[in-house]
Amino acid sequence: MSGKHYKGHEVSCCIKYFIFGFNIIFWLLGVAFLGIGLWAWSEKGVLSNISSITDLGGFDPVWLFLVVGGVMFILGFAGCIGALRENTLLLKFFSVFLGIIFFLELTAGILAFVFKDWIKDQLNFFINNNIRAYRDDIDLQNLIDFTQEYWECCGAFGADDWNLNIYFNCTDNNPSREKCGVPFSCCTKDPAEDVINTQCGYDVRAKTVSDAEQKTYIHVKGCVPQFEKWLQDNLTVVAGIFIGIALLQIFGICLAQNLVSDIEAVRASW
């Protein structure tokens, strides 16, 4: 009996420990993302007042850490424990979950290509909605500032989109000092300045400032067209990253299925 066992199928140690090693790193990254997200919510007092989650009118960037971290945690746990304990149920769950993510990514990519105008409208709506909530959440504020600085843009389609914000609009009844202004992240940078001037956007959209003068102080292009331009300029890199991620997912699914087949074959030979 023992001789037949050793001559039969064996579970590949290389595949088993490769899946285990890869997924324990993935799992630890998921834990780190979840930890950062929960820490950020704790700092903002959300954990002590859960109902405040729905109070923010715009997008809370913490959700990105929590969702990505949660997916990485679940996938990493299933792949890690499934490989280590040779648990076919967890390994099948890992394969199916990874396959669903791959299918959703593929579907999203196709829909984004087919419905480009609709995507552009949704991006415009998303940015404008977050412009309204700019001062409501520090993480959202930092995200918008980073976006406008990185792509050298202002608003969704132009600086006047900041009229949507109660602090920056040009209405007569607006008492804010930031009236008819824009955030500092819209300003053109002076290489000679070491310290950021957070008041550089004050009054730049006032009637006394001409369009020509405005261009010398702030970026007048919107973030939607600037994002489109960036995407076209870096299409090869972006496509390479997505193809690389897709290949890794397919590779992971194949390895997990191979390990499941080995485990089932070994058990069948007992």
Short mmCIF file of C-alpha atoms in Angstrom, two decimals:
data_model
loop_
_atom_site.label_atom_id
_atom_site.label_comp_id
_atom_site.label_asym_id
_atom_site.label_seq_id
_atom_site.Cartn_x
_atom_site.Cartn_y
_atom_site.Cartn_z
CA MET A 1 0.00 0.00 0.00
CA SER A 2 2.77 2.45 0.95
CA GLY A 3 4.70 1.69 -2.22
CA LYS A 4 1.68 2.47 -4.37
CA HIS A 5 1.17 5.72 -2.48
CA TYR A 6 4.64 7.04 -3.21
CA LYS A 7 4.40 6.11 -6.87
CA GLY A 8 1.07 7.88 -7.28
CA HIS A 9 0.26 11.54 -7.78
CA GLU A 10 1.99 14.12 -5.63
CA VAL A 11 1.14 17.72 -4.83
CA SER A 12 3.68 20.05 -6.42
CA CYS A 13 5.59 21.77 -3.59
CA CYS A 14 6.77 24.49 -5.98
CA ILE A 15 3.21 25.49 -6.94
CA LYS A 16 1.93 25.10 -3.38
CA TYR A 17 4.54 27.33 -1.74
CA PHE A 18 4.62 29.81 -4.61
CA ILE A 19 0.88 30.40 -4.19
CA PHE A 20 1.33 30.54 -0.41
CA GLY A 21 4.24 33.04 -0.58
CA PHE A 22 2.56 35.29 -3.16
CA ASN A 23 -0.73 35.37 -1.26
CA ILE A 24 0.75 36.00 2.17
CA ILE A 25 2.34 39.18 0.74
CA PHE A 26 -1.01 40.03 -0.88
CA TRP A 27 -2.81 39.35 2.42
CA LEU A 28 -0.39 41.54 4.41
CA LEU A 29 -0.86 44.38 1.91
CA GLY A 30 -4.63 44.00 2.35
CA VAL A 31 -4.23 44.23 6.13
CA ALA A 32 -2.10 47.38 5.69
CA PHE A 33 -4.71 49.00 3.39
CA LEU A 34 -7.52 48.16 5.81
CA GLY A 35 -5.46 49.49 8.71
CA ILE A 36 -4.78 52.79 6.91
CA GLY A 37 -8.47 53.15 6.03
CA LEU A 38 -9.69 52.45 9.55
CA TRP A 39 -7.02 54.75 11.03
CA ALA A 40 -8.12 57.56 8.67
CA TRP A 41 -11.76 57.08 9.71
CA SER A 42 -10.72 57.02 13.37
CA GLU A 43 -8.85 60.32 12.95
CA LYS A 44 -11.95 61.88 11.33
CA GLY A 45 -14.23 60.53 14.08
CA VAL A 46 -16.21 58.33 11.70
CA LEU A 47 -15.76 55.17 13.80
CA SER A 48 -17.28 56.90 16.83
CA ASN A 49 -20.20 58.15 14.73
CA ILE A 50 -20.95 55.64 11.96
CA SER A 51 -23.93 57.66 10.70
CA SER A 52 -21.49 60.37 9.54
CA ILE A 53 -20.41 58.08 6.66
CA THR A 54 -23.43 59.25 4.67
CA ASP A 55 -23.00 62.94 5.58
CA LEU A 56 -20.25 63.64 3.04
CA GLY A 57 -21.71 64.83 -0.26
CA GLY A 58 -18.62 63.85 -2.26
CA PHE A 59 -16.36 60.83 -2.52
CA ASP A 60 -14.44 59.78 0.59
CA PRO A 61 -11.00 58.45 -0.58
CA VAL A 62 -10.88 56.21 2.51
CA TRP A 63 -13.44 53.96 0.78
CA LEU A 64 -10.78 53.19 -1.84
CA PHE A 65 -8.40 51.86 0.82
CA LEU A 66 -11.16 49.86 2.54
CA VAL A 67 -12.57 48.25 -0.63
CA VAL A 68 -9.18 47.46 -2.19
CA GLY A 69 -7.84 46.31 1.18
CA GLY A 70 -10.90 44.15 1.79
CA VAL A 71 -10.62 42.43 -1.60
CA MET A 72 -6.87 41.87 -1.13
CA PHE A 73 -7.44 40.54 2.40
CA ILE A 74 -10.09 38.02 1.29
CA LEU A 75 -8.16 36.88 -1.79
CA GLY A 76 -4.86 36.66 0.09
CA PHE A 77 -6.42 34.74 2.99
CA ALA A 78 -8.18 32.24 0.71
CA GLY A 79 -5.07 31.66 -1.45
CA CYS A 80 -2.65 31.53 1.49
CA ILE A 81 -4.61 29.16 3.75
CA GLY A 82 -5.95 27.18 0.80
CA ALA A 83 -2.44 26.43 -0.46
CA LEU A 84 -0.89 25.81 2.97
CA ARG A 85 -3.66 23.50 4.22
CA GLU A 86 -4.36 22.03 0.74
CA ASN A 87 -7.97 23.12 1.13
CA THR A 88 -9.64 22.74 -2.28
CA LEU A 89 -12.72 24.73 -1.23
CA LEU A 90 -10.63 27.84 -0.43
CA LEU A 91 -8.52 27.40 -3.56
CA LYS A 92 -11.65 27.13 -5.73
CA PHE A 93 -13.07 30.22 -4.03
CA PHE A 94 -9.76 32.01 -4.75
CA SER A 95 -9.93 31.02 -8.44
CA VAL A 96 -13.60 31.98 -8.87
CA PHE A 97 -13.19 35.30 -7.00
CA LEU A 98 -10.11 36.17 -9.08
CA GLY A 99 -11.98 35.16 -12.23
CA ILE A 100 -14.93 37.41 -11.36
CA ILE A 101 -12.57 40.37 -10.78
CA PHE A 102 -10.88 39.69 -14.13
CA PHE A 103 -14.27 39.50 -15.89
CA LEU A 104 -15.44 42.77 -14.27
CA GLU A 105 -12.20 44.51 -15.30
CA LEU A 106 -12.56 43.25 -18.86
CA THR A 107 -16.22 44.32 -19.01
CA ALA A 108 -15.41 47.76 -17.58
CA GLY A 109 -12.63 48.23 -20.15
CA ILE A 110 -14.91 47.32 -23.07
CA LEU A 111 -17.77 49.50 -21.83
CA ALA A 112 -15.39 52.44 -21.25
CA PHE A 113 -14.17 52.12 -24.85
CA VAL A 114 -17.67 51.78 -26.35
CA PHE A 115 -19.38 54.45 -24.23
CA LYS A 116 -16.60 57.06 -24.09
CA ASP A 117 -18.97 60.03 -24.14
CA TRP A 118 -21.06 58.61 -21.31
CA ILE A 119 -17.90 57.97 -19.28
CA LYS A 120 -16.82 61.56 -19.90
CA ASP A 121 -20.21 62.84 -18.67
CA GLN A 122 -20.00 60.65 -15.57
CA LEU A 123 -16.46 61.86 -14.86
CA ASN A 124 -17.65 65.46 -15.21
CA PHE A 125 -20.55 64.79 -12.83
CA PHE A 126 -18.21 63.03 -10.37
CA ILE A 127 -15.68 65.89 -10.31
CA ASN A 128 -18.35 68.60 -10.00
CA ASN A 129 -20.06 66.70 -7.20
CA ASN A 130 -16.76 66.55 -5.32
CA ILE A 131 -16.06 70.24 -6.01
CA ARG A 132 -19.24 71.00 -4.05
CA ALA A 133 -17.90 68.96 -1.10
CA TYR A 134 -14.31 70.25 -1.33
CA ARG A 135 -14.22 71.75 2.17
CA ASP A 136 -16.28 68.98 3.77
CA ASP A 137 -13.54 66.37 4.06
CA ILE A 138 -9.76 66.82 4.34
CA ASP A 139 -8.99 63.59 2.44
CA LEU A 140 -11.23 64.61 -0.45
CA GLN A 141 -9.65 68.07 -0.43
CA ASN A 142 -6.15 66.57 -0.63
CA LEU A 143 -7.23 64.26 -3.46
CA ILE A 144 -8.64 67.15 -5.52
CA ASP A 145 -5.56 69.27 -4.86
CA PHE A 146 -3.25 66.44 -5.91
CA THR A 147 -5.27 65.85 -9.10
CA GLN A 148 -5.27 69.53 -10.08
CA GLU A 149 -1.55 69.91 -9.36
CA TYR A 150 -0.53 66.70 -11.15
CA TRP A 151 -2.54 67.34 -14.34
CA GLU A 152 -2.15 71.13 -14.14
CA CYS A 153 -5.90 71.66 -14.41
CA CYS A 154 -8.71 73.46 -12.63
CA GLY A 155 -12.26 72.16 -12.24
CA ALA A 156 -13.86 69.56 -14.49
CA PHE A 157 -13.84 71.64 -17.71
CA GLY A 158 -12.49 74.97 -16.42
CA ALA A 159 -11.96 77.24 -13.43
CA ASP A 160 -15.59 78.45 -13.49
CA ASP A 161 -16.69 75.02 -12.27
CA TRP A 162 -15.63 76.26 -8.81
CA ASN A 163 -18.80 78.37 -8.82
CA LEU A 164 -20.44 75.15 -7.65
CA ASN A 165 -18.67 75.44 -4.30
CA ILE A 166 -20.29 77.70 -1.69
CA TYR A 167 -16.93 79.19 -0.67
CA PHE A 168 -15.62 79.96 -4.17
CA ASN A 169 -18.75 81.02 -6.08
CA CYS A 170 -19.13 84.60 -7.31
CA THR A 171 -22.64 85.27 -6.03
CA ASP A 172 -23.27 88.63 -4.35
CA ASN A 173 -24.39 87.03 -1.09
CA ASN A 174 -21.19 84.96 -0.69
CA PRO A 175 -19.35 86.35 2.40
CA SER A 176 -16.29 84.10 1.96
CA ARG A 177 -12.85 85.62 1.41
CA GLU A 178 -12.38 82.92 -1.25
CA LYS A 179 -15.25 84.38 -3.29
CA CYS A 180 -14.51 84.32 -7.06
CA GLY A 181 -11.33 82.39 -6.37
CA VAL A 182 -9.99 78.87 -6.81
CA PRO A 183 -7.97 76.51 -4.58
CA PHE A 184 -4.19 76.98 -4.52
CA SER A 185 -3.80 73.72 -6.48
CA CYS A 186 -5.14 75.53 -9.57
CA CYS A 187 -2.30 78.08 -9.47
CA THR A 188 0.68 78.00 -11.80
CA LYS A 189 3.84 77.24 -9.87
CA ASP A 190 6.69 79.71 -9.57
CA PRO A 191 9.97 77.71 -9.46
CA ALA A 192 11.54 80.48 -7.37
CA GLU A 193 8.99 79.98 -4.56
CA ASP A 194 9.89 77.37 -1.94
CA VAL A 195 6.75 77.89 0.16
CA ILE A 196 3.28 77.23 -1.28
CA ASN A 197 1.13 80.34 -1.41
CA THR A 198 -2.29 79.02 -0.35
CA GLN A 199 -3.91 82.39 -1.18
CA CYS A 200 -2.67 82.53 -4.78
CA GLY A 201 -6.14 81.73 -6.13
CA TYR A 202 -7.98 84.55 -4.37
CA ASP A 203 -10.09 86.79 -6.67
CA VAL A 204 -8.63 85.34 -9.91
CA ARG A 205 -12.12 84.89 -11.38
CA ALA A 206 -13.29 88.38 -10.43
CA LYS A 207 -14.62 90.59 -13.23
CA THR A 208 -11.63 92.91 -12.89
CA VAL A 209 -9.27 90.09 -13.96
CA SER A 210 -9.07 89.53 -17.74
CA ASP A 211 -8.78 86.07 -19.33
CA ALA A 212 -5.19 86.82 -20.36
CA GLU A 213 -4.26 87.76 -16.79
CA GLN A 214 -6.06 84.71 -15.43
CA LYS A 215 -3.84 82.39 -17.50
CA THR A 216 -0.73 83.82 -15.85
CA TYR A 217 -2.04 82.98 -12.38
CA ILE A 218 -3.94 79.69 -12.73
CA HIS A 219 -4.35 76.68 -15.00
CA VAL A 220 -7.41 77.34 -17.16
CA LYS A 221 -7.78 73.85 -18.67
CA GLY A 222 -10.24 71.43 -17.07
CA CYS A 223 -9.22 68.13 -15.49
CA VAL A 224 -11.40 65.99 -17.80
CA PRO A 225 -9.65 67.11 -21.05
CA GLN A 226 -6.26 67.04 -19.27
CA PHE A 227 -6.92 63.46 -18.14
CA GLU A 228 -7.86 62.50 -21.71
CA LYS A 229 -4.64 64.07 -22.99
CA TRP A 230 -2.58 62.27 -20.32
CA LEU A 231 -4.27 58.98 -21.22
CA GLN A 232 -3.47 59.41 -24.92
CA ASP A 233 0.15 60.37 -24.16
CA ASN A 234 0.64 57.38 -21.85
CA LEU A 235 -1.61 54.86 -23.59
CA THR A 236 1.20 52.32 -24.08
CA VAL A 237 2.20 52.40 -20.40
CA VAL A 238 -1.41 52.22 -19.16
CA ALA A 239 -2.22 49.37 -21.56
CA GLY A 240 0.96 47.54 -20.48
CA ILE A 241 0.01 47.84 -16.80
CA PHE A 242 -3.51 46.51 -17.40
CA ILE A 243 -2.25 43.66 -19.58
CA GLY A 244 0.35 42.81 -16.91
CA ILE A 245 -2.33 42.72 -14.19
CA ALA A 246 -4.60 40.58 -16.41
CA LEU A 247 -1.78 38.10 -17.10
CA LEU A 248 -0.99 37.86 -13.38
CA GLN A 249 -4.64 37.12 -12.65
CA ILE A 250 -4.83 34.43 -15.35
CA PHE A 251 -1.54 32.97 -14.09
CA GLY A 252 -2.91 32.90 -10.53
CA ILE A 253 -6.14 31.19 -11.62
CA CYS A 254 -4.20 28.55 -13.61
CA LEU A 255 -1.82 27.85 -10.71
CA ALA A 256 -4.68 27.51 -8.23
CA GLN A 257 -6.59 25.18 -10.55
CA ASN A 258 -3.44 23.13 -11.12
CA LEU A 259 -2.93 22.78 -7.38
CA VAL A 260 -6.58 21.77 -6.89
CA SER A 261 -6.18 19.08 -9.57
CA ASP A 262 -3.03 17.76 -7.86
CA ILE A 263 -4.71 17.64 -4.44
CA GLU A 264 -7.80 15.87 -5.80
CA ALA A 265 -5.64 13.40 -7.72
CA VAL A 266 -3.61 12.57 -4.58
CA ARG A 267 -6.78 12.10 -2.53
CA ALA A 268 -8.30 9.88 -5.23
CA SER A 269 -5.22 7.63 -5.15
CA TRP A 270 -5.41 7.05 -1.37
#
